[in-house]
C-alpha cells in the first residue's frame, strides 16, 4: 500500500467507520445533553425575555456578549492558520488546517447565535441589515453593531467557502472510497464532480490562494470590528484605541489554544500520531507562546494607558479591576493567559501532550474570563457613583454557555464522522516532499 | 349619565341626545374596559377648566386628598372617564401646584384591584342592605346609643363633623373616639403647656430668614408641608439683596429636611431635649447648662437674635411636649409669634388621640361597649401593642369596619364594609390653614364602596346622598347665590374665605426639666412612619412600595436603621438580621446603615409586617408596631444583637458615600470666590442646530431638591412606568425614569445631598451613535427620543449612557392590571425595548397642537413636565432655551449652572444649579 493510499484510507476510515468506540459514543451523548440544554435555554429565553439572565442596570451585557466574543475569537484561528500559513507556504499546516478551518466555521456559527439571542426582541435582528422596506429605514451607520453584522456575515461566508473549497479533492477521495450507495451519492454531490484533472487543480490552487488573500485581512478586520463594539463606547475600560489589536491578538490566542486542544484530542482518539506529529504540536505551541506575549503586552498597555492618560474614571476602573469585587476574575485571567503559557518556553513542555492540552484548555477558559472581565468590570461601575451595580449570572446564563459548547461539540463530531478531518491531498503532498 | 364625560356645569339638556348616542356607540363597540366599567359620578361635578368641545381631551377636576385628615388640593386628570393623573391645585394654599408622593400614588390606590369590593359578614360575602338592616337593628336596640362607640381617624371635614352632631342628636349616649397612628398629640400638648389650650401651629416660611428645626421634617411630614416646602425653597434662592434662609436642623434621624439644612447636628432624643433647653437658656442669657453642643446652642442663639421677628423655631410631631414648649418659648422671646409663626384653633378633634383610644380600650375592658363602628383606619395593626386592641375588639359583641381594604381590623370585626376611595365620593376637608375644599368624585365608585359621611347619614337616617350631604353643610355658609358659589368651589377646588382665623395666645412660663441621662448600654429606638408607605395605610400601593426611600434607597421593605459608627461598634453590616429587644418583646429585623443618624439610635419604620394587605403589602419587612406602647409611642429603649442570619434587601443605589467625585456642586453663600460658569470645552463636533422654534432644556435646582421622590412617582404615573417587584429591584432593574440619587459627604456634619437624574437629553448623545437601528435619535427640538417600535434591544445605548438613565424591559413588566389608569397619551412598552425620560414629549405635543390652533408659539409655562409640575419646591425648571426670557434660560445663565459629567462633552440639555450652603462661619468645620 502506497503512502498516499495509507493516508487516504486512514482519514476515510474515520469518516466512514460504522461504529465508534466508547469515548466517541460518550462524547456524542454528552454533546446531546448539552444541546438539549441549549434548546431549553433558548426556548425559555424566547418565551420570557433576556430578564432570565443576570444582566441588569448598569451591566446590560453579560454572558451572551462574552460568549459571542469568545466563540468568534476561536473562529479566527482556523482561517488564520490555514490561510496565512498557506500564503507563507508553511507545509506543516496540512496536518491541522482542515479541522482548524472546520472549527472556525463552527465556532463562528455558534457565535452568531449570541448577538441575536442577546437582543431584547431577537425576531427583529434583521433590522440591522440594510434591506429594502416600505419605511425606507436603514441601519444606523455610525454604530459598530451595524458593521459588526457585516463583518460576521462576510467572515462566515468566506470561511465556509475557503473550508469547502479546500475539502473538494478530499470529498472526491471519500466518494471514490465510498462503498454504500448512500454515501456515494452524499460525497458525490459534495465533491461537485471533482475528477482531479490538471485544469481543476490549477483553478483550485488559484482560488484557494485568492480566498486566503481575502481571508487573512478579514481575520483582522472582523475582530477589530468586534473590538469596536466596545471601544466605540465611552465606557471607561472600553474606550481604548488598543482594543483592535488587543482583540485580534486575543482571538488568535484562544483560537490557537483551541486548535491545540482539538489536535491533541483528535490525535489520541484516532491514532493520528503519524499525521499530526509532535513537531506540529511544537510549532503550534510556539505560535501560541508568541501570541501570548503579544496579548501580555496588550494587558500591560491596557493598565499603563489610563495612568498615562490621567483620566480619573479610567484609572478608577483599572484599580477596581485589580482590587474590586471582580478582581479574582482579573487575576485568574492573567494566570491562565499570561502566567501558565510561559511554561511553553520549555521544549520539554512543548512536546508533552498532556501539559499542552491543559495549557491550551487554560487559555481557552482564560480568554472567556478575559471577555467577561472586560465587559463586567467596565460596566458595573459607572461615571456616577450612585449608578454602580453588580452582575452575577443565573442558571440560564450557564445553561446557554454550556449549551453552546454542546452545539459546537456536536457539530464537530458530525464533521469528524462525515467529512475528511485532515487534508488528505495536502498530507500526501507533504509526505511526498518529506519522503 | 354619560359614561364619557361628566355633565357640564349648568344646563345640560342640549347634550342629552348626543350623549345617549355615544353611550350606545360605546356599548356597540364592546370596548368593555374603556367604557363599560367606568362611569362618571351621578351628581354633577365641575371641571377645573371648562371644556365642552372635544370629548377625549383631558379634563381636570379640582378636589382634595387628605393626609392625616388635612386636605391637599389636587386636580385630577380624567381621560375617557378614567382618572389617570393627580396634579397639585395651584389655587389651593396647601399645594400651590405641588403635591406629595401620597397624592401622586392615589391613582394607584383608586384603581387597586385588591381593594375591598363587597360587604362581608364574618368573612362571608353579604351586601349593604343586610348590613344596614343589622346596623339599624343594633342601634335601635341600644338605649339612645348607649354602648355604641365610633372609632374614626381625625377628620377636618365639616360635613363629617355636622353628621357626627346629627348622630349625636339621634343617639346621644353614643361615644366617639379618634385615633390614627400618626397622632399629633404632642403638638397639642405642647401648645397646652405654652398657651393653655390646644392650638394648631401654622408657619409662614416666606417670612423666615432663619429656621431652627428640632427633629422637624417640616418639608414633607407636617400638615401643609407641600406649601411649606414651596415657600421655604423660594426664600432660599438669593434674589437681589435677599439673604437666603438659613436652616439649622438638630435632629435624631435624617429626613428630606436634612438635605436642605445648612448645618445639621444629629442628637439622641434626650440630648435633643437638653439642646433645646440650652438654646432657650442662651437666648435668656444664661449659659449655665454645660452641654457638649454648647457651641452650637450659642451660635444658633446669636443667629436667632440677629433675625428677631424673622425666624422660626419648629419642633417635630414626634418630640415630647416639653420640646414643643421650648420652641414656642423661643419664638415668643424673639417676637416670631404673629410673624412667621401663628396659631389657630384645631379644625379636628384628634387632640388627644392616644387618650381617646385608651378610653375606648378601658370601656371595652369594662364591657361597656356593645357595638363598635370603626370608620376607616386599621387600629388592629396600628394601635400600640400594650393595648392589645385585636383581643379587645374580639370582646366587642357587635363590630363593623368600614375600610378600603379587608384588612387586619376587618378580620376582627363582625362586619366589613368597603369604604369608597376619596376620588370616588363626595366630601369636604380643610387644609392646614383651615381652607375648605369640596371633594368631588372624579369617577363613580368602582367597587360598591360608600363614604364615611354616607354611612353616618344612614345611621342618622337622613335619606341623602353624598352630594346632597355636602351641599347641606355649605348651603348656609356659602355666599349667595348658592348655586354659583358651589359651582365656583368645585371649579376652583377651594371655598373662598374659609381660612381659620389666627389667635394670639400669650406664653405661659413653665419650668422645663432636664431629661434624665440615658441608660448607656441601651439604644434609643425611634418609631417613625415609613417614608413611602407611612403607617402602613399605603402598604398595598405598589408605586409607593417601589419608591426608593430617601437615603437608604430601600424598596419593598423596612429595615432597622443605624448610623455607620454604631453599626460598626455592634459589628453589624447591611442586611444582617438583628434581634431588637424592647422590655422583653423581641423582633427580628434586617439592619441597614444610614449616615447622618444620631449615634446609638435605631430607627424602626412603621407600616411593614402587614398580614392582610394583599399580595403587594403582606409579609414584607417587619412590624415595628409590636414594640410600640402607648407610653413610649415614638421613642423607646432597646438592646440589639446580631442573629447571624442575613436577609437581602432591595435597594436601588449601592453607594451613597462620595468624596471628591460626588457629582454635586455646593457653593457657599456668600460665595468665597467668584467662580463663574464652567469653561467652554473644545469639541470636535459642530454644536447641535438650534434654529427651530424650540430647544427644550431643563435645569434642576439642587438648592431646592430635598429628595422627596415626588418627581419619581409623578413621572411613573404620567409615563405608565411599571413596577417590577423586589426581586427585580435587587437585580438592579428598577424602571423609574426619574431617579433620585443620594450622596453623603463624609464630614462631621454628614452633609446629605439628593440629585434627581432624568435623561440629560445630551446634544452629543452617546446613546445615539451606538444604536444599530437608529431607535434613539434627536428630534428637531433637541429631544433625544426613543422609538420603541424600532428598538430591537441591543442595550448598547444603556451601556453607553454615562448617566445610566436608560431603562430596559428585561421581562414583560407591564401587565393588564395597570391599563385602566394608564395615560392614553403614552405608549405602553413591552419586553425587550429600551425606554427613558422623554421630557414628557406627550405634554409638549399636546401643548404645541393647542397653541398651533391658536396661531401662536409656545410660551414659558405652557408645558410643564410631570416632575416639574409635581415638585413641591419648584426645583425643576423646564422650557425653551431659544426663548431668552424663559425660566430655564435664566437658570442656565446663573453662575451656579453646571452640567453633570461635563468633561465627557455630551452637552446635556439637563443641567443643575449648584446647591447653596448658607454658612454660619461660627459652626463651619
PDB file of C-alpha atoms in Angstrom, chain B residues 483-710:
ATOM      1  CA  UNK B 483     -75.502  77.509  43.036  1.00  0.00           C
ATOM      2  CA  UNK B 484     -72.892  79.920  41.761  1.00  0.00           C
ATOM      3  CA  UNK B 485     -70.722  79.667  44.854  1.00  0.00           C
ATOM      4  CA  UNK B 486     -70.991  75.898  44.750  1.00  0.00           C
ATOM      5  CA  UNK B 487     -70.030  75.888  41.113  1.00  0.00           C
ATOM      6  CA  UNK B 488     -67.015  78.070  41.807  1.00  0.00           C
ATOM      7  CA  UNK B 489     -65.988  75.983  44.787  1.00  0.00           C
ATOM      8  CA  UNK B 490     -66.000  72.839  42.669  1.00  0.00           C
ATOM      9  CA  UNK B 491     -64.229  74.505  39.799  1.00  0.00           C
ATOM     10  CA  UNK B 492     -61.531  76.131  41.899  1.00  0.00           C
ATOM     11  CA  UNK B 493     -61.079  73.437  44.484  1.00  0.00           C
ATOM     12  CA  UNK B 494     -61.275  75.878  47.347  1.00  0.00           C
ATOM     13  CA  UNK B 495     -64.046  77.634  49.149  1.00  0.00           C
ATOM     14  CA  UNK B 496     -63.107  81.238  49.439  1.00  0.00           C
ATOM     15  CA  UNK B 497     -62.689  82.892  52.810  1.00  0.00           C
ATOM     16  CA  UNK B 498     -62.534  79.748  54.865  1.00  0.00           C
ATOM     17  CA  UNK B 499     -59.054  80.262  56.292  1.00  0.00           C
ATOM     18  CA  UNK B 500     -59.296  79.787  60.023  1.00  0.00           C
ATOM     19  CA  UNK B 501     -58.652  82.932  61.957  1.00  0.00           C
ATOM     20  CA  UNK B 502     -55.422  83.348  63.797  1.00  0.00           C
ATOM     21  CA  UNK B 503     -55.401  83.563  67.574  1.00  0.00           C
ATOM     22  CA  UNK B 504     -52.722  85.403  69.505  1.00  0.00           C
ATOM     23  CA  UNK B 505     -52.086  83.446  72.659  1.00  0.00           C
ATOM     24  CA  UNK B 506     -49.772  84.567  75.402  1.00  0.00           C
ATOM     25  CA  UNK B 507     -46.952  82.325  76.550  1.00  0.00           C
ATOM     26  CA  UNK B 508     -47.275  80.757  79.974  1.00  0.00           C
ATOM     27  CA  UNK B 509     -43.961  80.441  81.751  1.00  0.00           C
ATOM     28  CA  UNK B 510     -43.097  76.845  82.544  1.00  0.00           C
ATOM     29  CA  UNK B 511     -40.072  75.270  84.023  1.00  0.00           C
ATOM     30  CA  UNK B 512     -38.820  72.576  81.705  1.00  0.00           C
ATOM     31  CA  UNK B 513     -36.819  69.940  83.456  1.00  0.00           C
ATOM     32  CA  UNK B 514     -33.701  68.433  82.066  1.00  0.00           C
ATOM     33  CA  UNK B 515     -34.253  64.928  80.818  1.00  0.00           C
ATOM     34  CA  UNK B 516     -32.623  62.110  82.691  1.00  0.00           C
ATOM     35  CA  UNK B 517     -29.411  60.871  81.224  1.00  0.00           C
ATOM     36  CA  UNK B 518     -29.535  57.890  79.037  1.00  0.00           C
ATOM     37  CA  UNK B 519     -29.167  54.290  80.024  1.00  0.00           C
ATOM     38  CA  UNK B 520     -25.895  53.909  78.174  1.00  0.00           C
ATOM     39  CA  UNK B 521     -25.908  50.250  77.310  1.00  0.00           C
ATOM     40  CA  UNK B 522     -29.253  50.515  75.598  1.00  0.00           C
ATOM     41  CA  UNK B 523     -30.016  52.016  72.253  1.00  0.00           C
ATOM     42  CA  UNK B 524     -32.679  54.588  71.570  1.00  0.00           C
ATOM     43  CA  UNK B 525     -35.441  53.304  69.355  1.00  0.00           C
ATOM     44  CA  UNK B 526     -37.234  55.793  67.160  1.00  0.00           C
ATOM     45  CA  UNK B 527     -40.538  54.678  65.668  1.00  0.00           C
ATOM     46  CA  UNK B 528     -41.185  56.644  62.524  1.00  0.00           C
ATOM     47  CA  UNK B 529     -43.769  56.442  59.764  1.00  0.00           C
ATOM     48  CA  UNK B 530     -42.179  54.893  56.727  1.00  0.00           C
ATOM     49  CA  UNK B 531     -41.102  57.410  54.106  1.00  0.00           C
ATOM     50  CA  UNK B 532     -43.039  55.604  51.403  1.00  0.00           C
ATOM     51  CA  UNK B 533     -45.987  53.792  52.925  1.00  0.00           C
ATOM     52  CA  UNK B 534     -46.406  55.899  56.063  1.00  0.00           C
ATOM     53  CA  UNK B 535     -48.014  53.888  58.883  1.00  0.00           C
ATOM     54  CA  UNK B 536     -48.936  51.028  56.577  1.00  0.00           C
ATOM     55  CA  UNK B 537     -52.060  52.601  55.153  1.00  0.00           C
ATOM     56  CA  UNK B 538     -50.352  52.589  51.745  1.00  0.00           C
ATOM     57  CA  UNK B 539     -48.858  49.120  52.046  1.00  0.00           C
ATOM     58  CA  UNK B 540     -50.930  47.836  49.142  1.00  0.00           C
ATOM     59  CA  UNK B 541     -49.739  50.557  46.838  1.00  0.00           C
ATOM     60  CA  UNK B 542     -47.066  49.127  44.571  1.00  0.00           C
ATOM     61  CA  UNK B 543     -45.960  52.548  43.358  1.00  0.00           C
ATOM     62  CA  UNK B 544     -45.189  53.571  46.915  1.00  0.00           C
ATOM     63  CA  UNK B 545     -43.695  50.218  47.836  1.00  0.00           C
ATOM     64  CA  UNK B 546     -41.281  50.515  44.966  1.00  0.00           C
ATOM     65  CA  UNK B 547     -40.438  54.131  45.640  1.00  0.00           C
ATOM     66  CA  UNK B 548     -36.861  54.164  46.950  1.00  0.00           C
ATOM     67  CA  UNK B 549     -36.856  55.626  50.424  1.00  0.00           C
ATOM     68  CA  UNK B 550     -34.633  58.672  50.801  1.00  0.00           C
ATOM     69  CA  UNK B 551     -31.038  57.951  51.918  1.00  0.00           C
ATOM     70  CA  UNK B 552     -31.269  54.172  52.098  1.00  0.00           C
ATOM     71  CA  UNK B 553     -32.875  53.787  48.663  1.00  0.00           C
ATOM     72  CA  UNK B 554     -34.647  50.778  50.079  1.00  0.00           C
ATOM     73  CA  UNK B 555     -37.797  49.441  48.431  1.00  0.00           C
ATOM     74  CA  UNK B 556     -40.445  46.893  49.307  1.00  0.00           C
ATOM     75  CA  UNK B 557     -39.343  46.532  52.916  1.00  0.00           C
ATOM     76  CA  UNK B 558     -38.336  48.369  56.015  1.00  0.00           C
ATOM     77  CA  UNK B 559     -35.114  47.896  57.909  1.00  0.00           C
ATOM     78  CA  UNK B 560     -33.697  48.823  61.270  1.00  0.00           C
ATOM     79  CA  UNK B 561     -31.555  51.849  60.525  1.00  0.00           C
ATOM     80  CA  UNK B 562     -28.366  52.588  62.423  1.00  0.00           C
ATOM     81  CA  UNK B 563     -25.600  55.077  61.959  1.00  0.00           C
ATOM     82  CA  UNK B 564     -22.465  53.599  60.357  1.00  0.00           C
ATOM     83  CA  UNK B 565     -20.437  54.151  63.540  1.00  0.00           C
ATOM     84  CA  UNK B 566     -22.999  52.470  65.782  1.00  0.00           C
ATOM     85  CA  UNK B 567     -23.327  49.583  63.368  1.00  0.00           C
ATOM     86  CA  UNK B 568     -19.573  49.192  63.289  1.00  0.00           C
ATOM     87  CA  UNK B 569     -19.376  49.203  67.064  1.00  0.00           C
ATOM     88  CA  UNK B 570     -22.009  46.470  67.219  1.00  0.00           C
ATOM     89  CA  UNK B 571     -20.399  44.570  64.378  1.00  0.00           C
ATOM     90  CA  UNK B 572     -23.474  44.880  62.221  1.00  0.00           C
ATOM     91  CA  UNK B 573     -23.359  45.265  58.470  1.00  0.00           C
ATOM     92  CA  UNK B 574     -26.138  45.942  55.984  1.00  0.00           C
ATOM     93  CA  UNK B 575     -28.632  43.108  55.581  1.00  0.00           C
ATOM     94  CA  UNK B 576     -27.661  41.413  58.856  1.00  0.00           C
ATOM     95  CA  UNK B 577     -30.721  40.313  60.752  1.00  0.00           C
ATOM     96  CA  UNK B 578     -30.656  41.773  64.235  1.00  0.00           C
ATOM     97  CA  UNK B 579     -32.842  40.974  67.173  1.00  0.00           C
ATOM     98  CA  UNK B 580     -34.308  44.019  68.845  1.00  0.00           C
ATOM     99  CA  UNK B 581     -35.459  43.591  72.404  1.00  0.00           C
ATOM    100  CA  UNK B 582     -37.714  46.187  73.986  1.00  0.00           C
ATOM    101  CA  UNK B 583     -38.591  45.184  77.528  1.00  0.00           C
ATOM    102  CA  UNK B 584     -38.782  41.525  76.666  1.00  0.00           C
ATOM    103  CA  UNK B 585     -40.610  41.846  73.369  1.00  0.00           C
ATOM    104  CA  UNK B 586     -38.318  40.789  70.554  1.00  0.00           C
ATOM    105  CA  UNK B 587     -38.441  41.162  66.845  1.00  0.00           C
ATOM    106  CA  UNK B 588     -36.029  40.263  64.090  1.00  0.00           C
ATOM    107  CA  UNK B 589     -35.240  42.938  61.579  1.00  0.00           C
ATOM    108  CA  UNK B 590     -32.743  43.379  58.781  1.00  0.00           C
ATOM    109  CA  UNK B 591     -30.306  46.178  59.540  1.00  0.00           C
ATOM    110  CA  UNK B 592     -29.205  48.945  57.267  1.00  0.00           C
ATOM    111  CA  UNK B 593     -26.783  51.775  57.921  1.00  0.00           C
ATOM    112  CA  UNK B 594     -27.775  55.340  57.349  1.00  0.00           C
ATOM    113  CA  UNK B 595     -25.327  58.207  57.537  1.00  0.00           C
ATOM    114  CA  UNK B 596     -26.450  61.226  59.463  1.00  0.00           C
ATOM    115  CA  UNK B 597     -28.372  59.266  62.037  1.00  0.00           C
ATOM    116  CA  UNK B 598     -27.558  60.015  65.667  1.00  0.00           C
ATOM    117  CA  UNK B 599     -25.233  57.550  67.345  1.00  0.00           C
ATOM    118  CA  UNK B 600     -26.792  54.763  69.390  1.00  0.00           C
ATOM    119  CA  UNK B 601     -30.170  55.274  67.785  1.00  0.00           C
ATOM    120  CA  UNK B 602     -32.154  52.768  65.795  1.00  0.00           C
ATOM    121  CA  UNK B 603     -34.923  53.979  63.537  1.00  0.00           C
ATOM    122  CA  UNK B 604     -37.682  51.447  63.057  1.00  0.00           C
ATOM    123  CA  UNK B 605     -40.007  52.473  60.236  1.00  0.00           C
ATOM    124  CA  UNK B 606     -43.634  51.554  60.754  1.00  0.00           C
ATOM    125  CA  UNK B 607     -46.070  50.235  58.225  1.00  0.00           C
ATOM    126  CA  UNK B 608     -44.498  46.892  57.372  1.00  0.00           C
ATOM    127  CA  UNK B 609     -45.057  43.357  58.537  1.00  0.00           C
ATOM    128  CA  UNK B 610     -48.671  43.603  57.449  1.00  0.00           C
ATOM    129  CA  UNK B 611     -50.563  40.333  57.312  1.00  0.00           C
ATOM    130  CA  UNK B 612     -53.677  41.288  55.389  1.00  0.00           C
ATOM    131  CA  UNK B 613     -52.544  43.829  52.850  1.00  0.00           C
ATOM    132  CA  UNK B 614     -52.906  41.755  49.713  1.00  0.00           C
ATOM    133  CA  UNK B 615     -50.140  40.432  47.523  1.00  0.00           C
ATOM    134  CA  UNK B 616     -48.399  43.765  47.400  1.00  0.00           C
ATOM    135  CA  UNK B 617     -48.320  44.614  51.081  1.00  0.00           C
ATOM    136  CA  UNK B 618     -48.455  41.389  53.075  1.00  0.00           C
ATOM    137  CA  UNK B 619     -45.416  39.731  54.545  1.00  0.00           C
ATOM    138  CA  UNK B 620     -42.944  42.432  53.704  1.00  0.00           C
ATOM    139  CA  UNK B 621     -40.455  43.755  56.217  1.00  0.00           C
ATOM    140  CA  UNK B 622     -41.158  43.537  59.925  1.00  0.00           C
ATOM    141  CA  UNK B 623     -43.818  45.047  62.117  1.00  0.00           C
ATOM    142  CA  UNK B 624     -42.103  47.552  64.396  1.00  0.00           C
ATOM    143  CA  UNK B 625     -45.503  48.295  65.901  1.00  0.00           C
ATOM    144  CA  UNK B 626     -45.327  45.267  68.166  1.00  0.00           C
ATOM    145  CA  UNK B 627     -42.620  47.079  70.159  1.00  0.00           C
ATOM    146  CA  UNK B 628     -44.594  50.256  70.397  1.00  0.00           C
ATOM    147  CA  UNK B 629     -46.524  51.047  73.544  1.00  0.00           C
ATOM    148  CA  UNK B 630     -48.864  53.890  74.331  1.00  0.00           C
ATOM    149  CA  UNK B 631     -46.367  55.282  76.830  1.00  0.00           C
ATOM    150  CA  UNK B 632     -43.395  55.001  74.537  1.00  0.00           C
ATOM    151  CA  UNK B 633     -45.169  55.776  71.330  1.00  0.00           C
ATOM    152  CA  UNK B 634     -42.401  57.448  69.339  1.00  0.00           C
ATOM    153  CA  UNK B 635     -39.256  56.574  71.276  1.00  0.00           C
ATOM    154  CA  UNK B 636     -38.194  53.635  73.301  1.00  0.00           C
ATOM    155  CA  UNK B 637     -35.103  51.834  74.559  1.00  0.00           C
ATOM    156  CA  UNK B 638     -33.850  48.530  73.337  1.00  0.00           C
ATOM    157  CA  UNK B 639     -30.964  46.178  73.293  1.00  0.00           C
ATOM    158  CA  UNK B 640     -29.907  44.774  69.998  1.00  0.00           C
ATOM    159  CA  UNK B 641     -27.894  41.787  68.925  1.00  0.00           C
ATOM    160  CA  UNK B 642     -26.889  40.044  65.765  1.00  0.00           C
ATOM    161  CA  UNK B 643     -28.600  36.788  64.935  1.00  0.00           C
ATOM    162  CA  UNK B 644     -26.060  35.693  62.354  1.00  0.00           C
ATOM    163  CA  UNK B 645     -28.703  35.492  59.660  1.00  0.00           C
ATOM    164  CA  UNK B 646     -28.965  37.828  56.718  1.00  0.00           C
ATOM    165  CA  UNK B 647     -31.841  38.993  54.549  1.00  0.00           C
ATOM    166  CA  UNK B 648     -31.163  40.557  51.161  1.00  0.00           C
ATOM    167  CA  UNK B 649     -32.721  43.982  50.771  1.00  0.00           C
ATOM    168  CA  UNK B 650     -33.893  45.522  47.536  1.00  0.00           C
ATOM    169  CA  UNK B 651     -32.117  48.843  47.124  1.00  0.00           C
ATOM    170  CA  UNK B 652     -31.782  50.938  44.031  1.00  0.00           C
ATOM    171  CA  UNK B 653     -28.491  52.552  44.912  1.00  0.00           C
ATOM    172  CA  UNK B 654     -25.474  50.750  46.234  1.00  0.00           C
ATOM    173  CA  UNK B 655     -23.170  53.542  47.307  1.00  0.00           C
ATOM    174  CA  UNK B 656     -24.055  56.835  48.818  1.00  0.00           C
ATOM    175  CA  UNK B 657     -20.668  57.799  50.144  1.00  0.00           C
ATOM    176  CA  UNK B 658     -18.927  60.108  47.782  1.00  0.00           C
ATOM    177  CA  UNK B 659     -15.848  62.143  48.356  1.00  0.00           C
ATOM    178  CA  UNK B 660     -14.411  64.461  45.781  1.00  0.00           C
ATOM    179  CA  UNK B 661     -16.117  62.633  42.950  1.00  0.00           C
ATOM    180  CA  UNK B 662     -19.634  63.475  44.102  1.00  0.00           C
ATOM    181  CA  UNK B 663     -21.434  64.969  41.149  1.00  0.00           C
ATOM    182  CA  UNK B 664     -22.977  67.536  43.469  1.00  0.00           C
ATOM    183  CA  UNK B 665     -21.673  71.063  43.403  1.00  0.00           C
ATOM    184  CA  UNK B 666     -22.126  73.005  46.587  1.00  0.00           C
ATOM    185  CA  UNK B 667     -21.374  76.723  46.709  1.00  0.00           C
ATOM    186  CA  UNK B 668     -21.015  78.580  49.949  1.00  0.00           C
ATOM    187  CA  UNK B 669     -23.171  81.650  50.331  1.00  0.00           C
ATOM    188  CA  UNK B 670     -21.983  84.309  50.267  1.00  0.00           C
ATOM    189  CA  UNK B 671     -19.509  82.962  47.800  1.00  0.00           C
ATOM    190  CA  UNK B 672     -15.963  82.856  48.960  1.00  0.00           C
ATOM    191  CA  UNK B 673     -14.612  83.089  45.427  1.00  0.00           C
ATOM    192  CA  UNK B 674     -16.176  84.414  42.263  1.00  0.00           C
ATOM    193  CA  UNK B 675     -16.101  81.329  40.089  1.00  0.00           C
ATOM    194  CA  UNK B 676     -18.206  81.627  37.006  1.00  0.00           C
ATOM    195  CA  UNK B 677     -19.750  79.059  34.728  1.00  0.00           C
ATOM    196  CA  UNK B 678     -17.768  76.047  33.737  1.00  0.00           C
ATOM    197  CA  UNK B 679     -15.328  76.939  30.983  1.00  0.00           C
ATOM    198  CA  UNK B 680     -16.468  76.199  27.470  1.00  0.00           C
ATOM    199  CA  UNK B 681     -14.953  72.970  26.254  1.00  0.00           C
ATOM    200  CA  UNK B 682     -13.395  72.339  22.911  1.00  0.00           C
ATOM    201  CA  UNK B 683     -15.460  69.991  20.808  1.00  0.00           C
ATOM    202  CA  UNK B 684     -14.685  68.358  17.515  1.00  0.00           C
ATOM    203  CA  UNK B 685     -18.329  68.153  16.606  1.00  0.00           C
ATOM    204  CA  UNK B 686     -20.438  71.018  15.408  1.00  0.00           C
ATOM    205  CA  UNK B 687     -22.914  72.142  18.044  1.00  0.00           C
ATOM    206  CA  UNK B 688     -26.452  70.947  17.511  1.00  0.00           C
ATOM    207  CA  UNK B 689     -28.595  73.156  15.369  1.00  0.00           C
ATOM    208  CA  UNK B 690     -30.964  75.221  17.479  1.00  0.00           C
ATOM    209  CA  UNK B 691     -32.508  77.208  14.691  1.00  0.00           C
ATOM    210  CA  UNK B 692     -36.026  75.780  15.152  1.00  0.00           C
ATOM    211  CA  UNK B 693     -38.677  77.366  17.297  1.00  0.00           C
ATOM    212  CA  UNK B 694     -37.922  75.217  20.276  1.00  0.00           C
ATOM    213  CA  UNK B 695     -34.877  73.883  22.023  1.00  0.00           C
ATOM    214  CA  UNK B 696     -36.072  72.144  25.139  1.00  0.00           C
ATOM    215  CA  UNK B 697     -33.955  72.129  28.213  1.00  0.00           C
ATOM    216  CA  UNK B 698     -34.184  71.561  31.919  1.00  0.00           C
ATOM    217  CA  UNK B 699     -32.435  72.982  34.937  1.00  0.00           C
ATOM    218  CA  UNK B 700     -32.712  71.266  38.290  1.00  0.00           C
ATOM    219  CA  UNK B 701     -32.011  73.420  41.273  1.00  0.00           C
ATOM    220  CA  UNK B 702     -30.165  71.336  43.839  1.00  0.00           C
ATOM    221  CA  UNK B 703     -30.673  74.149  46.294  1.00  0.00           C
ATOM    222  CA  UNK B 704     -34.350  73.272  46.280  1.00  0.00           C
ATOM    223  CA  UNK B 705     -34.202  69.498  45.979  1.00  0.00           C
ATOM    224  CA  UNK B 706     -34.910  67.649  49.187  1.00  0.00           C
ATOM    225  CA  UNK B 707     -35.061  64.163  47.712  1.00  0.00           C
ATOM    226  CA  UNK B 708     -38.743  63.677  48.496  1.00  0.00           C
ATOM    227  CA  UNK B 709     -39.346  61.449  45.429  1.00  0.00           C
ATOM    228  CA  UNK B 710     -42.447  63.232  44.195  1.00  0.00           C
TER     229      UNK B 710
END
